[in-house]
Amino acid sequence: MNNLQGKHIVLGVTGSIAAYKAVDLASKLTQAGAVVDVIMSHGATEMVTPLSFQVITHRPVITQVFSPLAETEIGHVTLAKQADVFVIAPATAHVIARLALGLADDMITTTALATPAPMLIAPAMESHMFEHPATQQHLATLRARGAAVMQPGTGHLASGAQGVGRLPDPAAIVEAIRQLLGRGGDLHGRRVVITAGGTQEALDPVRYLTNHSSGKMGFRLAEAARDRGAEAVIITAPSAQPTPYGVRRVDVVTGLQMLDAVMAEIIEADALVMAAAVADYRPAQASTQKIKKSAEAMTLELTRNPDILKEVAAARAQSALLQNLVVVGFAAETENLLENGQKKLIEKNLDLVVANPVPESFAGDESQATFIYRDQPLKPFALQPKSQVADRVWDVVAARLRASIQR
Ligand code: C5P
């Protein structure tokens, strides 16, 4: 589920030239179902008009502490109480300093003092201002008080220079907000490992064997886990999917590399969800030079890759540390989907198998999953977005983890 739905976001906009990008941020948040109340500093109103935000959010915009609006249902105390997250984007060096000092000299700083909501700061300024010890100390102070501070981007700045100080991409700010909202989620404090993508097995320096996996299911799983409070690690074979904000990404290429990464990452994990399409075979010998064409036909010799889930099952049987690891596998099949899924559940000692038919399971944004459990009848789901399938997977994992604590 989209965890922004119905959430109350207070968005403080300050006077950086990047203020215009905050209009896009307000739009993205509103489209995701959040209620967005915008507070603008005086400087911000010089860059963008309050009307731009009002049209996007369908809410009045506050620009002053003492205004007729401040005495209504969107006065600073009410806003502070209602806020689920207080975001300042873009945050200038000036507002960062005032927040660190606890000043209350405008509506943004006054609301910041009055709210118990988690705070997210997205700085945007010229590089020297960002790197100045004063700004860095103020950011450290705010972090120490529990604020989440995003790293600004590097590139072209309004001054014409290149450097650090660009407002993070509004899409990344939305993800950072989702992560903050997840702090109270049912995977809070849990460490989960997800695999994604199709491995590539080299034939020579130019060619490789692979499959059609897009990595989408794994990346949706990682985002959904983050949004429920988990610390998520994604071990991914080459995939065009961007790294979700707040998720740690481990890039691998081959099945053997994925095996090593999974074994290293599960040691302190609570759950492993294997959504990757790992090659079952790899070329017996990868040529160091490009293979040249000669004969009319050629035969490739392939060697079995290890089955990662079976290796995990074997490790679990040996190690007390891995006893409570919840393990989920995927089954993508062109035929006998459910029978094959049941077999995998037993052979790989899984808590859950997500069975889905090829080709949707690979390339599409949606999937028609059937959940195969150890101790319950199987459950078919209608075709739904992979983000929703991901949430249903975490429902099962969270319930398993709760049950293992009670045991
Ligand atoms: O046996 P099959 O490849 O159909 O099983 C699919 C499940 O097993 C998926 O969860 C996949 O990530 C995992 N797998 C694995 N190691 C392999 C092949 C698949 O862990 N070598």
mmCIF file of N, CA and C in Angstrom, residues 91-219:
data_model
loop_
_atom_site.group_PDB
_atom_site.id
_atom_site.type_symbol
_atom_site.label_atom_id
_atom_site.label_comp_id
_atom_site.label_asym_id
_atom_site.label_seq_id
_atom_site.Cartn_x
_atom_site.Cartn_y
_atom_site.Cartn_z
ATOM 1 N N ALA A 91 15.837 23.585 1.665
ATOM 2 C CA ALA A 91 16.269 24.218 2.914
ATOM 3 C C ALA A 91 17.539 25.010 2.639
ATOM 4 N N THR A 92 17.484 26.308 2.879
ATOM 5 C CA THR A 92 18.661 27.166 2.676
ATOM 6 C C THR A 92 19.581 27.081 3.900
ATOM 7 N N ALA A 93 20.808 27.580 3.749
ATOM 8 C CA ALA A 93 21.745 27.625 4.886
ATOM 9 C C ALA A 93 21.107 28.422 6.029
ATOM 10 N N HIS A 94 20.357 29.466 5.674
ATOM 11 C CA HIS A 94 19.753 30.347 6.676
ATOM 12 C C HIS A 94 18.722 29.609 7.523
ATOM 13 N N VAL A 95 17.821 28.876 6.883
ATOM 14 C CA VAL A 95 16.789 28.187 7.674
ATOM 15 C C VAL A 95 17.424 27.048 8.483
ATOM 16 N N ILE A 96 18.462 26.411 7.922
ATOM 17 C CA ILE A 96 19.146 25.325 8.645
ATOM 18 C C ILE A 96 19.749 25.882 9.937
ATOM 19 N N ALA A 97 20.362 27.067 9.843
ATOM 20 C CA ALA A 97 20.949 27.705 11.031
ATOM 21 C C ALA A 97 19.859 28.061 12.042
ATOM 22 N N ARG A 98 18.762 28.611 11.550
ATOM 23 C CA ARG A 98 17.685 29.028 12.475
ATOM 24 C C ARG A 98 17.041 27.813 13.143
ATOM 25 N N LEU A 99 16.903 26.727 12.395
ATOM 26 C CA LEU A 99 16.329 25.502 12.984
ATOM 27 C C LEU A 99 17.267 24.944 14.050
ATOM 28 N N ALA A 100 18.572 24.962 13.749
ATOM 29 C CA ALA A 100 19.543 24.406 14.697
ATOM 30 C C ALA A 100 19.549 25.215 15.988
ATOM 31 N N LEU A 101 19.387 26.526 15.857
ATOM 32 C CA LEU A 101 19.394 27.380 17.047
ATOM 33 C C LEU A 101 18.056 27.376 17.783
ATOM 34 N N GLY A 102 17.042 26.867 17.158
ATOM 35 C CA GLY A 102 15.712 26.862 17.786
ATOM 36 C C GLY A 102 15.039 28.214 17.749
ATOM 37 N N LEU A 103 15.359 29.011 16.751
ATOM 38 C CA LEU A 103 14.673 30.304 16.621
ATOM 39 C C LEU A 103 13.218 30.070 16.206
ATOM 40 N N ALA A 104 12.399 31.066 16.480
ATOM 41 C CA ALA A 104 10.988 30.969 16.092
ATOM 42 C C ALA A 104 10.590 32.307 15.503
ATOM 43 N N ASP A 105 11.256 32.658 14.414
ATOM 44 C CA ASP A 105 11.061 33.996 13.867
ATOM 45 C C ASP A 105 10.253 34.020 12.577
ATOM 46 N N ASP A 106 9.748 32.879 12.168
ATOM 47 C CA ASP A 106 8.781 32.877 11.069
ATOM 48 C C ASP A 106 7.926 31.622 11.209
ATOM 49 N N MET A 107 7.014 31.431 10.269
ATOM 50 C CA MET A 107 6.049 30.341 10.413
ATOM 51 C C MET A 107 6.730 28.966 10.310
ATOM 52 N N ILE A 108 7.797 28.872 9.496
ATOM 53 C CA ILE A 108 8.463 27.565 9.341
ATOM 54 C C ILE A 108 9.177 27.177 10.637
ATOM 55 N N THR A 109 9.974 28.096 11.172
ATOM 56 C CA THR A 109 10.732 27.759 12.391
ATOM 57 C C THR A 109 9.796 27.608 13.596
ATOM 58 N N THR A 110 8.744 28.414 13.637
ATOM 59 C CA THR A 110 7.791 28.316 14.758
ATOM 60 C C THR A 110 7.107 26.949 14.730
ATOM 61 N N THR A 111 6.675 26.524 13.547
ATOM 62 C CA THR A 111 6.012 25.219 13.422
ATOM 63 C C THR A 111 6.995 24.101 13.756
ATOM 64 N N ALA A 112 8.267 24.270 13.319
ATOM 65 C CA ALA A 112 9.277 23.233 13.598
ATOM 66 C C ALA A 112 9.438 23.026 15.101
ATOM 67 N N LEU A 113 9.371 24.112 15.874
ATOM 68 C CA LEU A 113 9.521 23.975 17.335
ATOM 69 C C LEU A 113 8.290 23.324 17.955
ATOM 70 N N ALA A 114 7.160 23.539 17.326
ATOM 71 C CA ALA A 114 5.898 23.092 17.939
ATOM 72 C C ALA A 114 5.511 21.663 17.549
ATOM 73 N N THR A 115 6.212 21.083 16.573
ATOM 74 C CA THR A 115 5.732 19.773 16.083
ATOM 75 C C THR A 115 6.526 18.593 16.648
ATOM 76 N N PRO A 116 5.823 17.529 17.017
ATOM 77 C CA PRO A 116 6.530 16.307 17.405
ATOM 78 C C PRO A 116 6.817 15.415 16.192
ATOM 79 N N ALA A 117 6.380 15.847 14.991
ATOM 80 C CA ALA A 117 6.524 15.006 13.785
ATOM 81 C C ALA A 117 7.999 14.882 13.402
ATOM 82 N N PRO A 118 8.380 13.755 12.764
ATOM 83 C CA PRO A 118 9.750 13.654 12.274
ATOM 84 C C PRO A 118 10.012 14.709 11.212
ATOM 85 N N MET A 119 11.262 15.203 11.185
ATOM 86 C CA MET A 119 11.593 16.282 10.251
ATOM 87 C C MET A 119 12.545 15.778 9.172
ATOM 88 N N LEU A 120 12.287 16.214 7.951
ATOM 89 C CA LEU A 120 13.168 15.883 6.825
ATOM 90 C C LEU A 120 13.689 17.182 6.230
ATOM 91 N N ILE A 121 14.999 17.249 6.071
ATOM 92 C CA ILE A 121 15.603 18.470 5.520
ATOM 93 C C ILE A 121 16.268 18.140 4.197
ATOM 94 N N ALA A 122 15.890 18.869 3.155
ATOM 95 C CA ALA A 122 16.490 18.675 1.828
ATOM 96 C C ALA A 122 17.230 19.967 1.464
ATOM 97 N N PRO A 123 18.532 20.032 1.770
ATOM 98 C CA PRO A 123 19.269 21.277 1.553
ATOM 99 C C PRO A 123 19.441 21.604 0.067
ATOM 100 N N ALA A 124 19.519 22.888 -0.231
ATOM 101 C CA ALA A 124 19.843 23.348 -1.595
ATOM 102 C C ALA A 124 20.520 24.697 -1.455
ATOM 103 N N MET A 125 21.749 24.764 -1.882
ATOM 104 C CA MET A 125 22.479 26.035 -1.795
ATOM 105 C C MET A 125 23.773 25.921 -2.591
ATOM 106 N N GLU A 126 24.497 26.992 -2.631
ATOM 107 C CA GLU A 126 25.778 27.036 -3.330
ATOM 108 C C GLU A 126 26.784 26.161 -2.547
ATOM 109 N N SER A 127 27.716 25.507 -3.264
ATOM 110 C CA SER A 127 28.622 24.524 -2.622
ATOM 111 C C SER A 127 29.344 25.055 -1.385
ATOM 112 N N HIS A 128 29.908 26.278 -1.498
ATOM 113 C CA HIS A 128 30.695 26.774 -0.362
ATOM 114 C C HIS A 128 29.822 26.957 0.865
ATOM 115 N N MET A 129 28.582 27.365 0.634
ATOM 116 C CA MET A 129 27.668 27.542 1.777
ATOM 117 C C MET A 129 27.350 26.185 2.402
ATOM 118 N N PHE A 130 27.150 25.172 1.546
ATOM 119 C CA PHE A 130 26.829 23.840 2.079
ATOM 120 C C PHE A 130 28.017 23.267 2.840
ATOM 121 N N GLU A 131 29.207 23.468 2.272
ATOM 122 C CA GLU A 131 30.402 22.864 2.878
ATOM 123 C C GLU A 131 30.945 23.683 4.045
ATOM 124 N N HIS A 132 30.434 24.881 4.251
ATOM 125 C CA HIS A 132 30.937 25.733 5.337
ATOM 126 C C HIS A 132 30.748 25.015 6.679
ATOM 127 N N PRO A 133 31.784 25.096 7.557
ATOM 128 C CA PRO A 133 31.664 24.411 8.852
ATOM 129 C C PRO A 133 30.403 24.810 9.625
ATOM 130 N N ALA A 134 29.968 26.062 9.466
ATOM 131 C CA ALA A 134 28.759 26.486 10.204
ATOM 132 C C ALA A 134 27.567 25.648 9.758
ATOM 133 N N THR A 135 27.377 25.522 8.439
ATOM 134 C CA THR A 135 26.233 24.749 7.921
ATOM 135 C C THR A 135 26.364 23.280 8.332
ATOM 136 N N GLN A 136 27.589 22.748 8.193
ATOM 137 C CA GLN A 136 27.783 21.333 8.536
ATOM 138 C C GLN A 136 27.516 21.082 10.015
ATOM 139 N N GLN A 137 27.948 22.038 10.867
ATOM 140 C CA GLN A 137 27.683 21.856 12.306
ATOM 141 C C GLN A 137 26.192 21.920 12.608
ATOM 142 N N HIS A 138 25.518 22.849 11.959
ATOM 143 C CA HIS A 138 24.068 22.961 12.195
ATOM 144 C C HIS A 138 23.363 21.683 11.738
ATOM 145 N N LEU A 139 23.793 21.135 10.596
ATOM 146 C CA LEU A 139 23.161 19.888 10.117
ATOM 147 C C LEU A 139 23.436 18.742 11.091
ATOM 148 N N ALA A 140 24.665 18.719 11.632
ATOM 149 C CA ALA A 140 24.992 17.663 12.610
ATOM 150 C C ALA A 140 24.100 17.804 13.847
ATOM 151 N N THR A 141 23.866 19.045 14.271
ATOM 152 C CA THR A 141 22.992 19.292 15.434
ATOM 153 C C THR A 141 21.587 18.774 15.146
ATOM 154 N N LEU A 142 21.102 19.092 13.947
ATOM 155 C CA LEU A 142 19.732 18.678 13.600
ATOM 156 C C LEU A 142 19.641 17.153 13.509
ATOM 157 N N ARG A 143 20.680 16.538 12.934
ATOM 158 C CA ARG A 143 20.700 15.061 12.867
ATOM 159 C C ARG A 143 20.680 14.471 14.266
ATOM 160 N N ALA A 144 21.494 15.045 15.139
ATOM 161 C CA ALA A 144 21.581 14.512 16.512
ATOM 162 C C ALA A 144 20.225 14.612 17.207
ATOM 163 N N ARG A 145 19.406 15.585 16.777
ATOM 164 C CA ARG A 145 18.068 15.722 17.368
ATOM 165 C C ARG A 145 17.040 14.828 16.688
ATOM 166 N N GLY A 146 17.494 14.048 15.711
ATOM 167 C CA GLY A 146 16.581 13.075 15.084
ATOM 168 C C GLY A 146 16.096 13.449 13.700
ATOM 169 N N ALA A 147 16.515 14.627 13.195
ATOM 170 C CA ALA A 147 16.067 15.007 11.851
ATOM 171 C C ALA A 147 16.769 14.136 10.804
ATOM 172 N N ALA A 148 16.070 13.856 9.719
ATOM 173 C CA ALA A 148 16.690 13.165 8.584
ATOM 174 C C ALA A 148 17.171 14.244 7.622
ATOM 175 N N VAL A 149 18.435 14.173 7.234
ATOM 176 C CA VAL A 149 18.993 15.184 6.329
ATOM 177 C C VAL A 149 19.402 14.491 5.041
ATOM 178 N N MET A 150 18.879 14.963 3.920
ATOM 179 C CA MET A 150 19.249 14.362 2.633
ATOM 180 C C MET A 150 20.549 14.982 2.130
ATOM 181 N N GLN A 151 21.316 14.193 1.404
ATOM 182 C CA GLN A 151 22.538 14.705 0.787
ATOM 183 C C GLN A 151 22.140 15.437 -0.499
ATOM 184 N N PRO A 152 22.538 16.712 -0.636
ATOM 185 C CA PRO A 152 22.187 17.390 -1.890
ATOM 186 C C PRO A 152 22.926 16.774 -3.073
ATOM 187 N N GLY A 153 22.379 16.991 -4.267
ATOM 188 C CA GLY A 153 22.989 16.437 -5.469
ATOM 189 C C GLY A 153 24.190 17.257 -5.917
ATOM 190 N N THR A 154 24.964 16.680 -6.820
ATOM 191 C CA THR A 154 26.148 17.358 -7.367
ATOM 192 C C THR A 154 25.895 17.629 -8.844
ATOM 193 N N GLY A 155 26.336 18.772 -9.321
ATOM 194 C CA GLY A 155 26.165 19.074 -10.746
ATOM 195 C C GLY A 155 26.119 20.568 -10.966
ATOM 196 N N HIS A 156 25.351 20.974 -11.950
ATOM 197 C CA HIS A 156 25.258 22.389 -12.305
ATOM 198 C C HIS A 156 24.472 23.138 -11.227
ATOM 199 N N LEU A 157 25.035 24.245 -10.727
ATOM 200 C CA LEU A 157 24.349 25.052 -9.713
ATOM 201 C C LEU A 157 23.876 26.363 -10.344
ATOM 202 N N ALA A 158 22.920 27.016 -9.662
ATOM 203 C CA ALA A 158 22.352 28.244 -10.229
ATOM 204 C C ALA A 158 23.430 29.300 -10.468
ATOM 205 N N SER A 159 24.501 29.257 -9.659
ATOM 206 C CA SER A 159 25.577 30.248 -9.805
ATOM 207 C C SER A 159 26.338 30.060 -11.114
ATOM 208 N N GLY A 160 26.121 28.923 -11.769
ATOM 209 C CA GLY A 160 26.865 28.619 -12.994
ATOM 210 C C GLY A 160 27.997 27.650 -12.709
ATOM 211 N N ALA A 161 28.346 27.503 -11.414
ATOM 212 C CA ALA A 161 29.448 26.598 -11.055
ATOM 213 C C ALA A 161 28.958 25.159 -11.039
ATOM 214 N N GLN A 162 29.903 24.235 -10.981
ATOM 215 C CA GLN A 162 29.599 22.817 -10.781
ATOM 216 C C GLN A 162 29.936 22.507 -9.332
ATOM 217 N N GLY A 163 29.150 21.705 -8.690
ATOM 218 C CA GLY A 163 29.492 21.340 -7.316
ATOM 219 C C GLY A 163 28.331 20.719 -6.596
ATOM 220 N N VAL A 164 28.489 20.555 -5.264
ATOM 221 C CA VAL A 164 27.444 19.951 -4.454
ATOM 222 C C VAL A 164 26.484 21.056 -3.996
ATOM 223 N N GLY A 165 25.217 20.750 -3.914
ATOM 224 C CA GLY A 165 24.280 21.756 -3.425
ATOM 225 C C GLY A 165 22.945 21.756 -4.144
ATOM 226 N N ARG A 166 22.802 20.866 -5.137
ATOM 227 C CA ARG A 166 21.517 20.820 -5.847
ATOM 228 C C ARG A 166 20.456 20.168 -4.974
ATOM 229 N N LEU A 167 19.240 20.692 -5.033
ATOM 230 C CA LEU A 167 18.136 20.068 -4.303
ATOM 231 C C LEU A 167 18.010 18.617 -4.770
ATOM 232 N N PRO A 168 17.913 17.646 -3.834
ATOM 233 C CA PRO A 168 17.698 16.268 -4.284
ATOM 234 C C PRO A 168 16.460 16.203 -5.181
ATOM 235 N N ASP A 169 16.454 15.244 -6.066
ATOM 236 C CA ASP A 169 15.349 15.055 -6.987
ATOM 237 C C ASP A 169 14.025 14.919 -6.211
ATOM 238 N N PRO A 170 12.965 15.652 -6.601
ATOM 239 C CA PRO A 170 11.694 15.536 -5.869
ATOM 240 C C PRO A 170 11.224 14.088 -5.682
ATOM 241 N N ALA A 171 11.486 13.219 -6.666
ATOM 242 C CA ALA A 171 11.074 11.812 -6.513
ATOM 243 C C ALA A 171 11.818 11.171 -5.347
ATOM 244 N N ALA A 172 13.094 11.538 -5.175
ATOM 245 C CA ALA A 172 13.875 10.985 -4.050
ATOM 246 C C ALA A 172 13.364 11.560 -2.729
ATOM 247 N N ILE A 173 12.930 12.837 -2.747
ATOM 248 C CA ILE A 173 12.393 13.427 -1.505
ATOM 249 C C ILE A 173 11.104 12.694 -1.110
ATOM 250 N N VAL A 174 10.283 12.369 -2.097
ATOM 251 C CA VAL A 174 9.056 11.607 -1.804
ATOM 252 C C VAL A 174 9.433 10.274 -1.153
ATOM 253 N N GLU A 175 10.455 9.627 -1.694
ATOM 254 C CA GLU A 175 10.860 8.329 -1.121
ATOM 255 C C GLU A 175 11.395 8.493 0.295
ATOM 256 N N ALA A 176 12.133 9.587 0.529
ATOM 257 C CA ALA A 176 12.664 9.822 1.879
ATOM 258 C C ALA A 176 11.510 10.049 2.865
ATOM 259 N N ILE A 177 10.454 10.717 2.397
ATOM 260 C CA ILE A 177 9.271 10.923 3.255
ATOM 261 C C ILE A 177 8.618 9.582 3.557
ATOM 262 N N ARG A 178 8.509 8.738 2.527
ATOM 263 C CA ARG A 178 7.915 7.410 2.730
ATOM 264 C C ARG A 178 8.722 6.614 3.744
ATOM 265 N N GLN A 179 10.041 6.752 3.674
ATOM 266 C CA GLN A 179 10.882 6.031 4.635
ATOM 267 C C GLN A 179 10.627 6.546 6.062
ATOM 268 N N LEU A 180 10.504 7.870 6.214
ATOM 269 C CA LEU A 180 10.247 8.421 7.552
ATOM 270 C C LEU A 180 8.896 7.948 8.085
ATOM 271 N N LEU A 181 7.905 7.906 7.205
ATOM 272 C CA LEU A 181 6.571 7.445 7.630
ATOM 273 C C LEU A 181 6.611 5.978 8.054
ATOM 274 N N GLY A 182 7.598 5.233 7.513
ATOM 275 C CA GLY A 182 7.701 3.804 7.818
ATOM 276 C C GLY A 182 8.304 3.515 9.178
ATOM 277 N N ARG A 183 8.781 4.567 9.863
ATOM 278 C CA ARG A 183 9.458 4.344 11.146
ATOM 279 C C ARG A 183 8.602 3.551 12.128
ATOM 280 N N GLY A 184 7.290 3.723 12.036
ATOM 281 C CA GLY A 184 6.434 2.998 12.974
ATOM 282 C C GLY A 184 5.871 1.716 12.372
ATOM 283 N N GLY A 185 6.404 1.270 11.219
ATOM 284 C CA GLY A 185 5.808 0.139 10.500
ATOM 285 C C GLY A 185 6.081 -1.208 11.145
ATOM 286 N N ASP A 186 5.417 -2.258 10.618
ATOM 287 C CA ASP A 186 5.524 -3.583 11.248
ATOM 288 C C ASP A 186 6.833 -4.290 10.945
ATOM 289 N N LEU A 187 7.707 -3.679 10.108
ATOM 290 C CA LEU A 187 9.040 -4.254 9.901
ATOM 291 C C LEU A 187 10.112 -3.366 10.536
ATOM 292 N N HIS A 188 9.661 -2.467 11.399
ATOM 293 C CA HIS A 188 10.601 -1.542 12.035
ATOM 294 C C HIS A 188 11.685 -2.325 12.789
ATOM 295 N N GLY A 189 12.921 -1.954 12.543
ATOM 296 C CA GLY A 189 14.028 -2.615 13.241
ATOM 297 C C GLY A 189 14.421 -3.952 12.630
ATOM 298 N N ARG A 190 13.737 -4.371 11.582
ATOM 299 C CA ARG A 190 14.060 -5.651 10.928
ATOM 300 C C ARG A 190 15.048 -5.430 9.799
ATOM 301 N N ARG A 191 15.865 -6.430 9.544
ATOM 302 C CA ARG A 191 16.817 -6.334 8.440
ATOM 303 C C ARG A 191 16.397 -7.355 7.396
ATOM 304 N N VAL A 192 16.118 -6.907 6.193
ATOM 305 C CA VAL A 192 15.644 -7.835 5.170
ATOM 306 C C VAL A 192 16.544 -7.776 3.934
ATOM 307 N N VAL A 193 16.733 -8.952 3.344
ATOM 308 C CA VAL A 193 17.591 -9.063 2.158
ATOM 309 C C VAL A 193 16.707 -9.501 0.996
ATOM 310 N N ILE A 194 16.837 -8.809 -0.108
ATOM 311 C CA ILE A 194 16.023 -9.106 -1.289
ATOM 312 C C ILE A 194 16.979 -9.314 -2.457
ATOM 313 N N THR A 195 16.691 -10.287 -3.313
ATOM 314 C CA THR A 195 17.495 -10.404 -4.536
ATOM 315 C C THR A 195 16.620 -10.041 -5.730
ATOM 316 N N ALA A 196 17.276 -9.549 -6.788
ATOM 317 C CA ALA A 196 16.520 -9.078 -7.947
ATOM 318 C C ALA A 196 17.311 -9.283 -9.233
ATOM 319 N N GLY A 197 16.582 -9.282 -10.337
ATOM 320 C CA GLY A 197 17.224 -9.268 -11.662
ATOM 321 C C GLY A 197 17.624 -10.648 -12.155
ATOM 322 N N GLY A 198 18.086 -10.681 -13.393
ATOM 323 C CA GLY A 198 18.526 -11.934 -14.003
ATOM 324 C C GLY A 198 20.047 -11.951 -14.067
ATOM 325 N N THR A 199 20.662 -13.027 -13.558
ATOM 326 C CA THR A 199 22.131 -13.059 -13.559
ATOM 327 C C THR A 199 22.644 -13.174 -14.991
ATOM 328 N N GLN A 200 23.867 -12.750 -15.194
ATOM 329 C CA GLN A 200 24.539 -12.855 -16.501
ATOM 330 C C GLN A 200 25.740 -13.774 -16.350
ATOM 331 N N GLU A 201 25.803 -14.780 -17.225
ATOM 332 C CA GLU A 201 26.868 -15.771 -17.140
ATOM 333 C C GLU A 201 27.712 -15.653 -18.399
ATOM 334 N N ALA A 202 28.952 -15.212 -18.238
ATOM 335 C CA ALA A 202 29.792 -14.865 -19.398
ATOM 336 C C ALA A 202 30.220 -16.082 -20.213
ATOM 337 N N LEU A 203 30.130 -15.897 -21.533
ATOM 338 C CA LEU A 203 30.674 -16.880 -22.485
ATOM 339 C C LEU A 203 32.077 -16.471 -22.894
ATOM 340 N N ASP A 204 32.220 -15.184 -23.083
ATOM 341 C CA ASP A 204 33.502 -14.577 -23.438
ATOM 342 C C ASP A 204 33.392 -13.102 -23.050
ATOM 343 N N PRO A 205 34.393 -12.258 -23.313
ATOM 344 C CA PRO A 205 34.303 -10.867 -22.829
ATOM 345 C C PRO A 205 33.161 -10.071 -23.467
ATOM 346 N N VAL A 206 32.520 -10.614 -24.491
ATOM 347 C CA VAL A 206 31.492 -9.869 -25.215
ATOM 348 C C VAL A 206 30.093 -10.409 -24.944
ATOM 349 N N ARG A 207 29.975 -11.731 -24.744
ATOM 350 C CA ARG A 207 28.638 -12.338 -24.711
ATOM 351 C C ARG A 207 28.355 -13.018 -23.372
ATOM 352 N N TYR A 208 27.062 -13.130 -23.087
ATOM 353 C CA TYR A 208 26.675 -13.815 -21.855
ATOM 354 C C TYR A 208 25.313 -14.465 -22.023
ATOM 355 N N LEU A 209 25.008 -15.408 -21.129
ATOM 356 C CA LEU A 209 23.679 -16.028 -21.083
ATOM 357 C C LEU A 209 22.886 -15.337 -19.985
ATOM 358 N N THR A 210 21.617 -15.009 -20.279
ATOM 359 C CA THR A 210 20.792 -14.371 -19.238
ATOM 360 C C THR A 210 19.331 -14.700 -19.494
ATOM 361 N N ASN A 211 18.415 -13.973 -18.869
ATOM 362 C CA ASN A 211 16.981 -14.211 -19.046
ATOM 363 C C ASN A 211 16.260 -12.860 -19.051
ATOM 364 N N HIS A 212 14.927 -12.900 -19.145
ATOM 365 C CA HIS A 212 14.177 -11.643 -19.329
ATOM 366 C C HIS A 212 13.838 -10.914 -18.027
ATOM 367 N N SER A 213 14.365 -11.340 -16.900
ATOM 368 C CA SER A 213 13.988 -10.692 -15.630
ATOM 369 C C SER A 213 14.334 -9.195 -15.670
ATOM 370 N N SER A 214 13.369 -8.349 -15.238
ATOM 371 C CA SER A 214 13.592 -6.900 -15.257
ATOM 372 C C SER A 214 14.108 -6.397 -13.909
ATOM 373 N N GLY A 215 13.917 -7.193 -12.874
ATOM 374 C CA GLY A 215 14.289 -6.752 -11.516
ATOM 375 C C GLY A 215 13.163 -5.999 -10.818
ATOM 376 N N LYS A 216 12.054 -5.738 -11.545
ATOM 377 C CA LYS A 216 10.999 -4.875 -10.973
ATOM 378 C C LYS A 216 10.435 -5.431 -9.664
ATOM 379 N N MET A 217 10.171 -6.740 -9.625
ATOM 380 C CA MET A 217 9.559 -7.317 -8.419
ATOM 381 C C MET A 217 10.474 -7.104 -7.217
ATOM 382 N N GLY A 218 11.769 -7.352 -7.397
ATOM 383 C CA GLY A 218 12.715 -7.197 -6.287
ATOM 384 C C GLY A 218 12.775 -5.751 -5.807
ATOM 385 N N PHE A 219 12.780 -4.813 -6.741
ATOM 386 C CA PHE A 219 12.881 -3.404 -6.341
ATOM 387 C C PHE A 219 11.603 -2.936 -5.650
#
